[in-house]
Amino acid sequence: MKTLRLTSTDKTLLLDSRFFARLPRPTAETIVEGAIVSTHEEHDILFRQDEPIDHVFFVLSGLVRLYRLGKDGREADVAVLPKGEIFGANAMFLEHRATANAQAAEALIVARFESHKLRQLAAENTEVAQALIELLCRYGKMTEDCLAEDRLLTAPQRVANYILSHCPDGLSSFSFRLPFQKNVLAGKLGLAPEALSRAFSTLRQSGVTVKGRVIEIRDRQALERF
Amino acid sequence: MKTLRLTSTDKTLLLDSRFFARLPRPTAETIVEGAIVSTHEEHDILFRQDEPIDHVFFVLSGLVRLYRLGKDGREADVAVLPKGEIFGANAMFLEHRATANAQAAEALIVARFESHKLRQLAAENTEVAQALIELLCRYGKMTEDCLAEDRLLTAPQRVANYILSHCPDGLSSFSFRLPFQKNVLAGKLGLAPEALSRAFSTLRQSGVTVKGRVIEIRDRQALERF
DNA sequence: AAAGTTATTTGATCGGGGTCAATTTGTATC
DNA sequence: GATACAAATTGACCCCGATCAAATAACTTT
C-alpha cells in the first residue's frame, strides 16, 4: 500500500459521483479536499469484518470485494464495488465496526475520508444526511436484489440477468466486455467459478457466445425468457 | 382492513421504539399524532413490489412479511418484521416504489405515516435524518446477514443460528417459544417448510427438542459447534 | 517466442435441499 | 370430546450446484 496525492482527475471523479454530485459544490469540495488516496495490490485487505474502522472509502479505480467469512474459512461476497462507489459508510452508524471484509479484487486506488468528520457533517448538514440516506437506500436495495436472486433464480438465470443488465434497451443483439475476471463475477453471483462456466455454456443454446472476457448476445428475447 | 384510532398503548409502543425514541420528544409526538392505524387479516397484502406507495409503516402488533416474486410465481422473503419494526421507509428515496411485496403473516395492526411529510421532515430536521440513517443501516445489515447466511450455511446451521440468537448469553440450556408459525420461519430462513422440519430433526442429535412451537435446548455449545 | 503462472473449462461425483404425496399432529369449532 | 381443517412431518425422488481432479486456455515475464 502506497499513499498518493489527490490528482485533479480523482477530484473530478469524486465530485461527479452520485454521492458528491448531489451536494452543494462548496460542501462537496471541502469533503473531497480531506481525502487520503492510497493504492493497493490485488488481494490486499483494506479492513476486516467486525474490525473498528474510522474511514469511509471511495473507489477511484479498480475493484473492491466485500465478503463475509464462514467458520470453515469459506468466503461469501456481499458486494462488488467498481470505480465511483462508496463503501464502509454503514460502519459509521454501527459502532464503527465493518460488517464485512474488504479486499482489492484487482489493482486498486481508493480515496478515504475520516468517518468521524463525515458523521459530524451529516449530523449538522441536512444535505449530507440526505445524500447518505440515498446511498444507504441504494445499497440496501442492491443487497435485497441479490438475496432475492439467490433464492429465486438458478445459476444460468442469474447470469442471463447479469448480461441483460448490461444490454442497452431496444437492442436485440449486442456485445460487451466483462468489467472484471470471471472469478469475481462468480463470487458476485454467489457461484463457484465452475458453476459460472457451466452457466455460460448452458446459455450458448440461447445465443450467448463467450470469448475470453467478451460476451456476445445474439437474441435478447431468448435470454429474457430463460 | 379496518381503520382504527390510535390508542395510548399504541402511542407508547411507537414512542418507545428504536426509531422514535431517539428523536426529541416533541418531534416524535408530532409525527406519531399523524398516524393512521389499520388492522389486517392474515394473508392481506399491504402493498406490492414496484407499486407506488406513499406511506411508511410501523408494526403495532402481528407480523409482516416482505417478499419478492419470481417469474414463475415463487416467493422469496427478504424480511420478516415483528412488532416495533418500521417498513416501507426505503421507498421514500427510491421514487416511492416499494422494493418488495408486504403481506400480513398473521393478524396485523399497523400505523402508517405519510411519506412525503416524513421525507420533508427528514430534509429539514437533522435528528429525523439521523434516525432514518440508523434505521437504514440496521436494515441493510440485516439483509447482508441474511445473504451471507444463505451462502455460507446449511439449513441446520441456519436454524441453529436462529435458535442461538434467542438464547440469552451465559445460559447453556434454555427454552423458548417461536414467535411465529414454522411456515414463516422457514420463509425467513430461505427454506421450504419441509427443509426446516428436517433441519430440526437433524438438530435433535445436538440436544434440540421441538414440541409444537416450543424449542428446548439442552446444550448450547453443541449447537454453536454445529 | 518460450516458459511459467494463473484463469477457465470440462468431467465425474456427491450432497443439500426442493417438490410431491401421504401421514401425523395440532388447533379450532361445534 | 368429536369433527374438521390447517400445519407440520416423513418418505421418495430428483435436480442444481459444490467440490475435486485434470486438461486447456490466457497472461506475464523474460
Coordinates of C-alpha atoms (C1' of nucleotides) in Angstrom, one line a residue:
Chain A
M1 CA 0.0 0.0 0.0
K2 CA 1.3 3.4 -1.0
T3 CA -0.1 6.8 -0.2
L4 CA -0.6 9.3 -3.1
R5 CA -1.7 12.8 -3.7
L6 CA -5.2 13.6 -4.9
T7 CA -4.9 14.3 -8.6
S8 CA -7.3 16.5 -10.5
T9 CA -8.9 13.6 -12.3
D10 CA -9.5 11.9 -9.0
K11 CA -11.2 15.1 -7.8
T12 CA -13.4 15.2 -10.9
L13 CA -14.4 11.6 -10.4
L14 CA -15.3 12.3 -6.8
L15 CA -17.2 15.4 -7.5
D16 CA -19.2 13.8 -10.3
S17 CA -20.0 10.7 -8.4
R18 CA -23.6 10.1 -7.4
F19 CA -22.9 10.9 -3.7
F20 CA -21.0 14.1 -4.1
A21 CA -22.7 15.5 -7.1
R22 CA -25.9 16.0 -5.2
L23 CA -24.2 18.1 -2.5
P24 CA -23.7 21.8 -2.8
R25 CA -20.4 22.4 -4.6
P26 CA -18.6 24.0 -1.7
T27 CA -19.6 21.3 0.8
A28 CA -18.5 18.6 -1.6
E29 CA -15.2 20.3 -2.2
T30 CA -14.5 20.7 1.4
I31 CA -15.0 17.0 2.0
V32 CA -13.1 16.0 -1.1
E33 CA -10.1 18.1 -0.1
G34 CA -9.7 16.0 3.0
A35 CA -9.3 12.8 1.0
I36 CA -6.3 10.5 1.5
V37 CA -5.5 8.4 -1.6
S38 CA -3.8 5.1 -1.5
T39 CA -3.0 2.3 -3.9
H40 CA -3.4 -1.4 -3.2
E41 CA -2.5 -4.6 -5.0
E42 CA -4.9 -7.3 -5.9
H43 CA -5.7 -9.4 -2.8
D44 CA -4.8 -6.7 -0.3
I45 CA -7.2 -6.5 2.6
L46 CA -8.4 -3.0 3.4
F47 CA -10.2 -3.9 6.5
R48 CA -11.8 -6.9 8.2
Q49 CA -15.2 -7.8 9.4
D50 CA -16.0 -6.6 12.9
E51 CA -12.8 -4.6 13.0
P52 CA -13.2 -0.9 14.0
I53 CA -12.8 1.3 11.0
D54 CA -12.6 5.1 11.1
H55 CA -12.7 5.8 7.4
V56 CA -15.2 5.8 4.6
F57 CA -13.8 4.6 1.2
F58 CA -14.4 5.7 -2.3
V59 CA -13.1 3.6 -5.3
L60 CA -11.1 5.8 -7.6
S61 CA -10.0 2.9 -9.8
G62 CA -10.1 -0.9 -9.7
L63 CA -12.5 -3.1 -7.8
V64 CA -13.3 -3.9 -4.2
R65 CA -14.9 -7.1 -3.0
L66 CA -16.9 -7.1 0.3
Y67 CA -17.2 -10.5 1.8
R68 CA -18.1 -12.4 4.9
L69 CA -16.1 -15.4 6.2
G70 CA -17.7 -18.6 7.3
K71 CA -16.5 -20.6 10.3
D72 CA -14.8 -23.0 7.9
G73 CA -13.0 -20.2 6.0
R74 CA -15.3 -20.1 3.0
E75 CA -16.0 -16.7 1.6
A76 CA -19.3 -15.2 0.6
D77 CA -19.4 -11.9 -1.3
V78 CA -21.9 -9.4 -0.2
A79 CA -21.0 -6.7 -2.7
V80 CA -18.6 -5.9 -5.5
L81 CA -17.8 -2.3 -6.0
P82 CA -16.4 -0.7 -9.1
K83 CA -15.0 2.8 -9.7
G84 CA -17.2 5.5 -8.3
E85 CA -18.7 3.5 -5.5
I86 CA -18.5 4.3 -1.8
F87 CA -18.1 1.6 0.9
G88 CA -17.6 1.4 4.7
A89 CA -20.2 4.1 5.2
N90 CA -22.6 2.0 7.1
A91 CA -20.0 1.3 9.8
M92 CA -20.2 5.0 10.9
F93 CA -23.6 4.1 12.3
L94 CA -22.9 0.6 13.6
E95 CA -20.3 1.3 16.3
H96 CA -17.7 1.9 13.6
R97 CA -17.5 -1.8 13.0
A98 CA -17.2 -3.1 9.5
T99 CA -19.9 -5.6 8.5
A100 CA -17.7 -7.4 6.1
N101 CA -14.1 -7.8 4.9
A102 CA -12.9 -5.5 2.1
Q103 CA -10.4 -6.8 -0.4
A104 CA -8.9 -5.4 -3.6
A105 CA -10.2 -7.6 -6.3
E106 CA -7.7 -6.1 -8.7
A107 CA -5.1 -3.3 -8.6
L108 CA -6.9 -0.6 -6.7
I109 CA -6.9 3.1 -5.8
V110 CA -9.1 4.4 -3.1
A111 CA -9.8 7.7 -1.5
R112 CA -10.7 7.7 2.2
F113 CA -12.4 10.2 4.4
E114 CA -12.3 10.3 8.2
S115 CA -15.6 8.9 9.3
H116 CA -16.0 11.0 12.4
K117 CA -15.7 14.1 10.3
L118 CA -18.2 12.8 7.8
R119 CA -20.6 11.7 10.5
Q120 CA -20.3 15.0 12.2
L121 CA -21.1 16.8 8.9
A122 CA -24.1 14.5 8.4
A123 CA -25.3 15.4 11.9
E124 CA -25.1 19.2 11.1
N125 CA -25.8 19.4 7.4
T126 CA -29.1 18.1 6.0
E127 CA -27.8 17.9 2.5
V128 CA -25.1 15.5 3.6
A129 CA -27.5 13.5 5.6
Q130 CA -29.8 13.3 2.6
A131 CA -27.0 12.1 0.4
L132 CA -26.1 9.4 2.9
I133 CA -29.7 8.3 3.2
E134 CA -29.9 7.8 -0.6
L135 CA -26.7 6.0 -0.6
L136 CA -27.9 3.6 2.0
C137 CA -31.2 3.0 0.3
R138 CA -29.5 2.2 -2.9
Y139 CA -27.0 -0.1 -1.3
G140 CA -29.8 -1.8 0.7
K141 CA -31.8 -2.4 -2.4
M142 CA -28.8 -3.9 -4.1
T143 CA -28.4 -6.4 -1.3
E144 CA -32.1 -7.2 -1.3
D145 CA -31.9 -7.8 -5.1
C146 CA -29.0 -10.1 -4.5
L147 CA -30.8 -12.0 -1.8
A148 CA -34.0 -12.4 -3.9
E149 CA -32.0 -13.5 -6.9
D150 CA -30.2 -16.1 -4.9
R151 CA -33.4 -17.5 -3.7
L152 CA -35.4 -17.3 -6.9
L153 CA -33.0 -17.9 -9.8
T154 CA -30.8 -20.7 -11.0
A155 CA -27.2 -20.1 -12.0
P156 CA -28.0 -19.7 -15.7
Q157 CA -30.8 -17.3 -14.9
R158 CA -28.6 -15.2 -12.7
V159 CA -26.0 -15.0 -15.4
A160 CA -28.7 -14.1 -18.0
N161 CA -29.9 -11.4 -15.7
Y162 CA -26.4 -10.0 -15.3
I163 CA -25.9 -10.0 -19.0
L164 CA -29.2 -8.3 -19.6
S165 CA -28.4 -5.6 -17.1
H166 CA -25.6 -4.6 -19.4
C167 CA -27.8 -4.5 -22.5
P168 CA -29.0 -1.1 -23.5
D169 CA -32.7 -1.4 -24.1
G170 CA -34.0 -1.6 -27.5
L171 CA -31.2 -3.6 -28.8
S172 CA -31.8 -7.2 -29.6
S173 CA -28.2 -8.3 -30.2
F174 CA -25.1 -6.7 -28.8
S175 CA -21.8 -7.5 -27.1
F176 CA -19.7 -6.2 -24.2
R177 CA -16.6 -6.9 -22.2
L178 CA -16.8 -8.1 -18.7
P179 CA -15.6 -5.4 -16.4
F180 CA -13.7 -8.0 -14.3
Q181 CA -12.4 -11.5 -14.1
K182 CA -14.9 -14.4 -14.3
N183 CA -13.6 -15.3 -10.9
V184 CA -15.0 -12.2 -9.4
L185 CA -18.3 -12.4 -11.4
A186 CA -18.8 -15.9 -10.0
G187 CA -18.4 -14.6 -6.4
K188 CA -20.7 -11.7 -7.0
L189 CA -23.4 -14.0 -8.3
G190 CA -22.9 -16.4 -5.4
L191 CA -21.5 -19.2 -7.6
A192 CA -18.4 -21.3 -7.7
P193 CA -16.3 -20.4 -10.8
E194 CA -17.1 -23.8 -12.3
A195 CA -20.8 -23.1 -12.0
L196 CA -20.4 -19.8 -13.8
S197 CA -18.6 -21.6 -16.6
R198 CA -21.3 -24.1 -16.9
A199 CA -24.0 -21.5 -16.8
F200 CA -22.3 -19.8 -19.8
S201 CA -22.2 -23.0 -21.7
T202 CA -25.9 -23.5 -20.9
L203 CA -26.7 -20.1 -22.3
R204 CA -24.9 -20.9 -25.5
Q205 CA -28.1 -22.5 -26.7
S206 CA -29.8 -19.1 -26.2
G207 CA -27.4 -17.3 -28.4
V208 CA -24.7 -16.3 -25.9
T209 CA -21.1 -16.5 -27.1
V210 CA -18.2 -16.1 -24.7
K211 CA -14.7 -15.4 -26.0
G212 CA -12.4 -14.5 -23.1
R213 CA -13.9 -11.6 -21.4
V214 CA -16.1 -10.6 -24.3
I215 CA -19.8 -11.7 -24.2
E216 CA -21.9 -11.6 -27.3
I217 CA -25.6 -11.8 -27.3
R218 CA -27.5 -12.9 -30.5
D219 CA -31.1 -12.7 -29.2
R220 CA -32.1 -10.7 -26.3
Q221 CA -35.6 -12.1 -26.1
A222 CA -34.3 -15.6 -25.8
L223 CA -32.3 -14.5 -22.8
E224 CA -35.2 -12.8 -21.1
R225 CA -37.3 -15.9 -21.5
F226 CA -34.7 -18.1 -19.9
Chain B
M1 CA -59.0 -3.9 6.5
K2 CA -60.4 -1.6 9.2
T3 CA -59.2 1.8 10.3
L4 CA -58.9 2.4 14.0
R5 CA -58.0 5.2 16.4
L6 CA -54.5 5.4 17.8
T7 CA -54.8 4.1 21.4
S8 CA -52.5 5.2 24.2
T9 CA -50.7 1.8 24.2
D10 CA -50.0 2.2 20.5
K11 CA -48.6 5.6 21.2
T12 CA -46.3 4.3 23.9
L13 CA -45.1 1.5 21.6
L14 CA -44.3 4.0 18.9
L15 CA -42.6 6.5 21.2
D16 CA -40.5 3.7 22.8
S17 CA -39.5 2.2 19.5
R18 CA -35.9 2.4 18.4
F19 CA -36.7 4.9 15.7
F20 CA -38.9 7.4 17.7
A21 CA -37.1 7.0 21.0
R22 CA -34.0 8.8 19.7
L23 CA -36.0 11.8 18.5
P24 CA -36.7 14.8 20.7
R25 CA -40.0 14.1 22.4
P26 CA -41.9 16.9 20.7
T27 CA -40.8 15.9 17.2
A28 CA -41.6 12.3 17.9
E29 CA -45.0 13.2 19.2
T30 CA -45.9 15.4 16.3
I31 CA -45.1 12.6 13.9
V32 CA -46.9 10.0 15.9
E33 CA -50.1 12.1 16.2
G34 CA -50.4 11.9 12.4
A35 CA -50.5 8.1 12.4
I36 CA -53.3 6.2 10.8
V37 CA -54.0 2.8 12.3
S38 CA -55.4 -0.1 10.5
T39 CA -56.0 -3.8 11.0
H40 CA -55.4 -6.6 8.5
E41 CA -56.1 -10.3 8.4
E42 CA -53.5 -12.9 7.8
H43 CA -52.6 -13.0 4.1
D44 CA -53.8 -9.5 3.4
I45 CA -51.4 -7.6 1.0
L46 CA -50.4 -4.1 2.2
F47 CA -48.6 -3.2 -1.0
R48 CA -46.9 -4.7 -3.9
Q49 CA -43.4 -4.6 -5.3
D50 CA -42.8 -1.7 -7.7
E51 CA -46.1 -0.2 -6.8
P52 CA -46.0 3.5 -5.8
I53 CA -46.5 3.8 -2.0
D54 CA -46.9 7.0 -0.1
H55 CA -46.8 5.7 3.4
V56 CA -44.2 4.4 5.8
F57 CA -45.5 1.6 8.1
F58 CA -44.9 0.6 11.7
V59 CA -45.9 -2.8 13.1
L60 CA -48.1 -2.3 16.2
S61 CA -48.9 -5.9 16.5
G62 CA -48.6 -9.1 14.5
L63 CA -46.2 -9.8 11.8
V64 CA -45.3 -8.6 8.3
R65 CA -43.6 -10.5 5.6
L66 CA -41.7 -8.7 2.8
Y67 CA -41.1 -10.8 -0.2
R68 CA -40.2 -10.7 -3.9
L69 CA -42.0 -12.7 -6.6
G70 CA -40.2 -14.8 -9.2
K71 CA -41.4 -15.0 -12.8
D72 CA -42.9 -18.4 -12.0
G73 CA -44.8 -17.1 -9.0
R74 CA -42.5 -18.5 -6.4
E75 CA -41.9 -16.2 -3.4
A76 CA -38.7 -15.2 -1.6
D77 CA -38.8 -13.5 1.7
V78 CA -36.4 -10.6 2.1
A79 CA -37.5 -9.7 5.6
V80 CA -39.9 -10.6 8.4
L81 CA -40.9 -7.8 10.7
P82 CA -42.3 -8.2 14.2
K83 CA -44.0 -5.6 16.4
G84 CA -42.0 -2.4 16.7
E85 CA -40.4 -2.5 13.3
I86 CA -40.7 0.0 10.5
F87 CA -41.0 -0.9 6.8
G88 CA -41.5 0.9 3.5
A89 CA -39.1 3.7 4.5
N90 CA -36.6 3.0 1.8
A91 CA -39.3 3.6 -0.9
M92 CA -39.3 7.3 0.1
F93 CA -35.9 7.6 -1.5
L94 CA -36.4 5.2 -4.4
E95 CA -39.0 7.1 -6.4
H96 CA -41.7 6.0 -3.9
R97 CA -41.7 2.5 -5.3
A98 CA -41.8 -0.5 -3.0
T99 CA -38.9 -2.9 -3.4
A100 CA -41.0 -5.9 -2.3
N101 CA -44.5 -7.1 -1.5
A102 CA -45.7 -6.7 2.0
Q103 CA -48.1 -9.2 3.4
A104 CA -49.6 -9.8 6.9
A105 CA -48.1 -13.0 8.1
E106 CA -50.7 -13.2 10.8
A107 CA -53.4 -10.9 12.2
L108 CA -51.9 -7.5 12.0
I109 CA -52.2 -3.9 13.2
V110 CA -50.0 -1.2 11.6
A111 CA -49.6 2.5 12.0
R112 CA -48.8 4.4 8.8
F113 CA -47.3 7.8 8.2
E114 CA -47.5 9.9 5.1
S115 CA -44.1 9.5 3.5
H116 CA -44.0 13.0 1.9
K117 CA -44.4 14.5 5.3
L118 CA -41.7 12.3 6.8
R119 CA -39.4 12.9 3.9
Q120 CA -39.9 16.6 4.2
L121 CA -39.2 16.4 7.9
A122 CA -36.0 14.4 7.3
A123 CA -34.9 17.1 4.8
E124 CA -35.3 19.9 7.4
N125 CA -34.6 18.1 10.7
T126 CA -31.2 16.6 11.3
E127 CA -32.5 14.4 14.1
V128 CA -35.0 12.8 11.9
A129 CA -32.5 12.3 9.1
Q130 CA -30.1 10.7 11.7
A131 CA -32.8 8.3 12.9
L132 CA -33.5 7.3 9.3
I133 CA -29.9 6.7 8.6
E134 CA -29.6 4.4 11.5
L135 CA -32.7 2.6 10.6
L136 CA -31.4 2.0 7.1
C137 CA -28.0 0.9 8.3
R138 CA -29.6 -1.6 10.6
Y139 CA -31.9 -2.9 8.0
G140 CA -29.1 -3.1 5.4
K141 CA -27.0 -5.1 7.8
M142 CA -29.9 -7.5 8.4
T143 CA -30.2 -8.1 4.7
E144 CA -26.5 -8.6 4.4
D145 CA -26.5 -11.0 7.3
C146 CA -29.2 -12.9 5.5
L147 CA -27.4 -13.0 2.2
A148 CA -24.2 -14.2 3.9
E149 CA -26.1 -16.9 5.9
D150 CA -27.7 -18.2 2.7
R151 CA -24.4 -18.5 1.0
L152 CA -22.4 -19.9 3.9
L153 CA -24.6 -22.1 6.0
T154 CA -26.6 -25.2 5.5
A155 CA -30.2 -25.5 6.6
P156 CA -29.4 -27.0 10.1
Q157 CA -26.8 -24.4 10.6
R158 CA -29.1 -21.5 9.8
V159 CA -31.7 -23.0 12.2
A160 CA -29.0 -23.4 14.9
N161 CA -28.1 -19.8 14.4
Y162 CA -31.6 -18.7 14.7
I163 CA -32.1 -20.6 17.9
L164 CA -28.9 -19.3 19.4
S165 CA -29.9 -15.7 18.5
H166 CA -32.7 -16.3 21.0
C167 CA -30.5 -17.7 23.8
P168 CA -29.5 -15.2 26.4
D169 CA -25.8 -15.5 26.8
G170 CA -24.3 -17.4 29.6
L171 CA -27.1 -20.0 29.7
S172 CA -26.2 -23.4 28.5
S173 CA -29.7 -24.8 28.4
F174 CA -32.9 -23.0 27.9
S175 CA -36.2 -23.0 26.0
F176 CA -38.4 -20.5 24.2
R177 CA -41.5 -20.3 22.1
L178 CA -41.3 -19.5 18.4
P179 CA -42.7 -16.1 17.8
F180 CA -44.5 -17.2 14.7
Q181 CA -45.5 -20.3 12.6
K182 CA -42.8 -22.6 11.4
N183 CA -44.1 -21.8 8.0
V184 CA -43.0 -18.2 8.4
L185 CA -39.7 -19.2 10.0
A186 CA -38.9 -21.4 7.0
G187 CA -39.5 -18.5 4.6
K188 CA -37.4 -16.1 6.7
L189 CA -34.5 -18.6 6.6
G190 CA -34.9 -19.2 2.9
L191 CA -36.1 -22.7 3.3
A192 CA -39.1 -24.8 2.3
P193 CA -41.1 -25.9 5.3
E194 CA -40.1 -29.5 4.8
A195 CA -36.4 -28.4 4.9
L196 CA -37.0 -26.6 8.2
S197 CA -38.6 -29.7 9.6
R198 CA -35.7 -31.9 8.6
A199 CA -33.3 -29.3 10.0
F200 CA -35.0 -29.6 13.4
S201 CA -34.8 -33.3 13.3
T202 CA -31.1 -33.2 12.4
L203 CA -30.5 -30.9 15.4
R204 CA -32.2 -33.4 17.7
Q205 CA -28.8 -35.1 17.9
S206 CA -27.4 -31.9 19.2
G207 CA -29.9 -31.6 22.1
V208 CA -32.7 -29.7 20.5
T209 CA -36.2 -30.7 21.3
V210 CA -39.2 -29.3 19.4
K211 CA -42.7 -29.6 20.8
G212 CA -45.2 -27.6 18.8
R213 CA -43.9 -24.0 18.9
V214 CA -41.7 -24.6 21.9
I215 CA -38.0 -25.2 21.3
E216 CA -35.8 -26.6 24.1
I217 CA -32.0 -26.5 24.0
R218 CA -30.1 -28.9 26.2
D219 CA -26.5 -27.9 25.2
R220 CA -25.7 -24.5 23.8
Q221 CA -22.1 -25.4 23.0
A222 CA -23.2 -28.4 20.8
L223 CA -25.3 -26.0 18.8
E224 CA -22.6 -23.5 18.4
R225 CA -20.2 -26.1 17.1
F226 CA -22.7 -27.4 14.6
Chain C
dA1 C1' 8.6 -17.0 -28.9
dA2 C1' 9.2 -20.0 -24.7
dA3 C1' 8.5 -21.0 -20.0
dG4 C1' 6.0 -20.4 -16.1
dT5 C1' 1.9 -18.7 -13.8
dT6 C1' -2.7 -18.0 -13.2
dA7 C1' -7.6 -18.4 -15.2
dT8 C1' -11.0 -21.0 -17.1
dT9 C1' -13.2 -25.1 -18.7
dT10 C1' -14.7 -29.8 -18.6
dG11 C1' -15.6 -34.3 -16.4
dA12 C1' -17.1 -37.1 -12.5
dT13 C1' -19.1 -37.4 -8.3
dC14 C1' -21.8 -36.2 -4.3
dG15 C1' -24.7 -33.8 -1.1
dG16 C1' -28.2 -30.4 0.1
dG17 C1' -32.4 -29.0 -0.4
dG18 C1' -36.7 -28.5 -3.4
dT19 C1' -41.0 -30.9 -4.7
dC20 C1' -44.8 -34.1 -4.5
dA21 C1' -47.6 -37.3 -1.9
dA22 C1' -49.0 -39.4 2.2
dT23 C1' -49.3 -39.3 7.1
dT24 C1' -49.4 -37.4 11.5
dT25 C1' -50.0 -33.7 14.6
dG26 C1' -52.1 -29.6 16.2
dT27 C1' -55.8 -26.3 16.5
dA28 C1' -60.4 -24.5 16.2
dT29 C1' -65.3 -25.3 16.2
dC30 C1' -69.2 -27.1 17.4
Chain D
dG1 C1' -64.8 -34.8 23.4
dA2 C1' -65.7 -35.4 18.4
dT3 C1' -65.1 -33.5 14.0
dA4 C1' -63.0 -30.6 10.6
dC5 C1' -59.3 -28.1 8.9
dA6 C1' -54.8 -26.4 8.7
dA7 C1' -50.0 -27.0 9.9
dA8 C1' -46.1 -29.9 10.3
dT9 C1' -43.6 -34.1 9.5
dT10 C1' -41.8 -38.0 6.9
dG11 C1' -40.6 -40.6 2.8
dA12 C1' -39.2 -40.9 -2.1
dC13 C1' -37.2 -38.8 -5.7
dC14 C1' -34.6 -35.6 -8.4
dC15 C1' -32.1 -31.5 -9.8
dC16 C1' -28.8 -27.9 -9.0
dG17 C1' -24.6 -26.6 -7.9
dA18 C1' -20.3 -27.6 -4.8
dT19 C1' -16.1 -30.0 -4.9
dC20 C1' -12.1 -32.4 -6.6
dA21 C1' -9.1 -33.5 -10.3
dA22 C1' -7.4 -32.9 -14.8
dA23 C1' -6.9 -30.6 -19.1
dT24 C1' -6.8 -26.4 -21.7
dA25 C1' -6.5 -21.5 -22.4
dA26 C1' -4.9 -16.9 -21.4
dC27 C1' -1.5 -13.9 -19.5
dT28 C1' 3.3 -12.5 -17.7
dT29 C1' 7.9 -12.3 -17.8
dT30 C1' 12.0 -12.9 -19.8

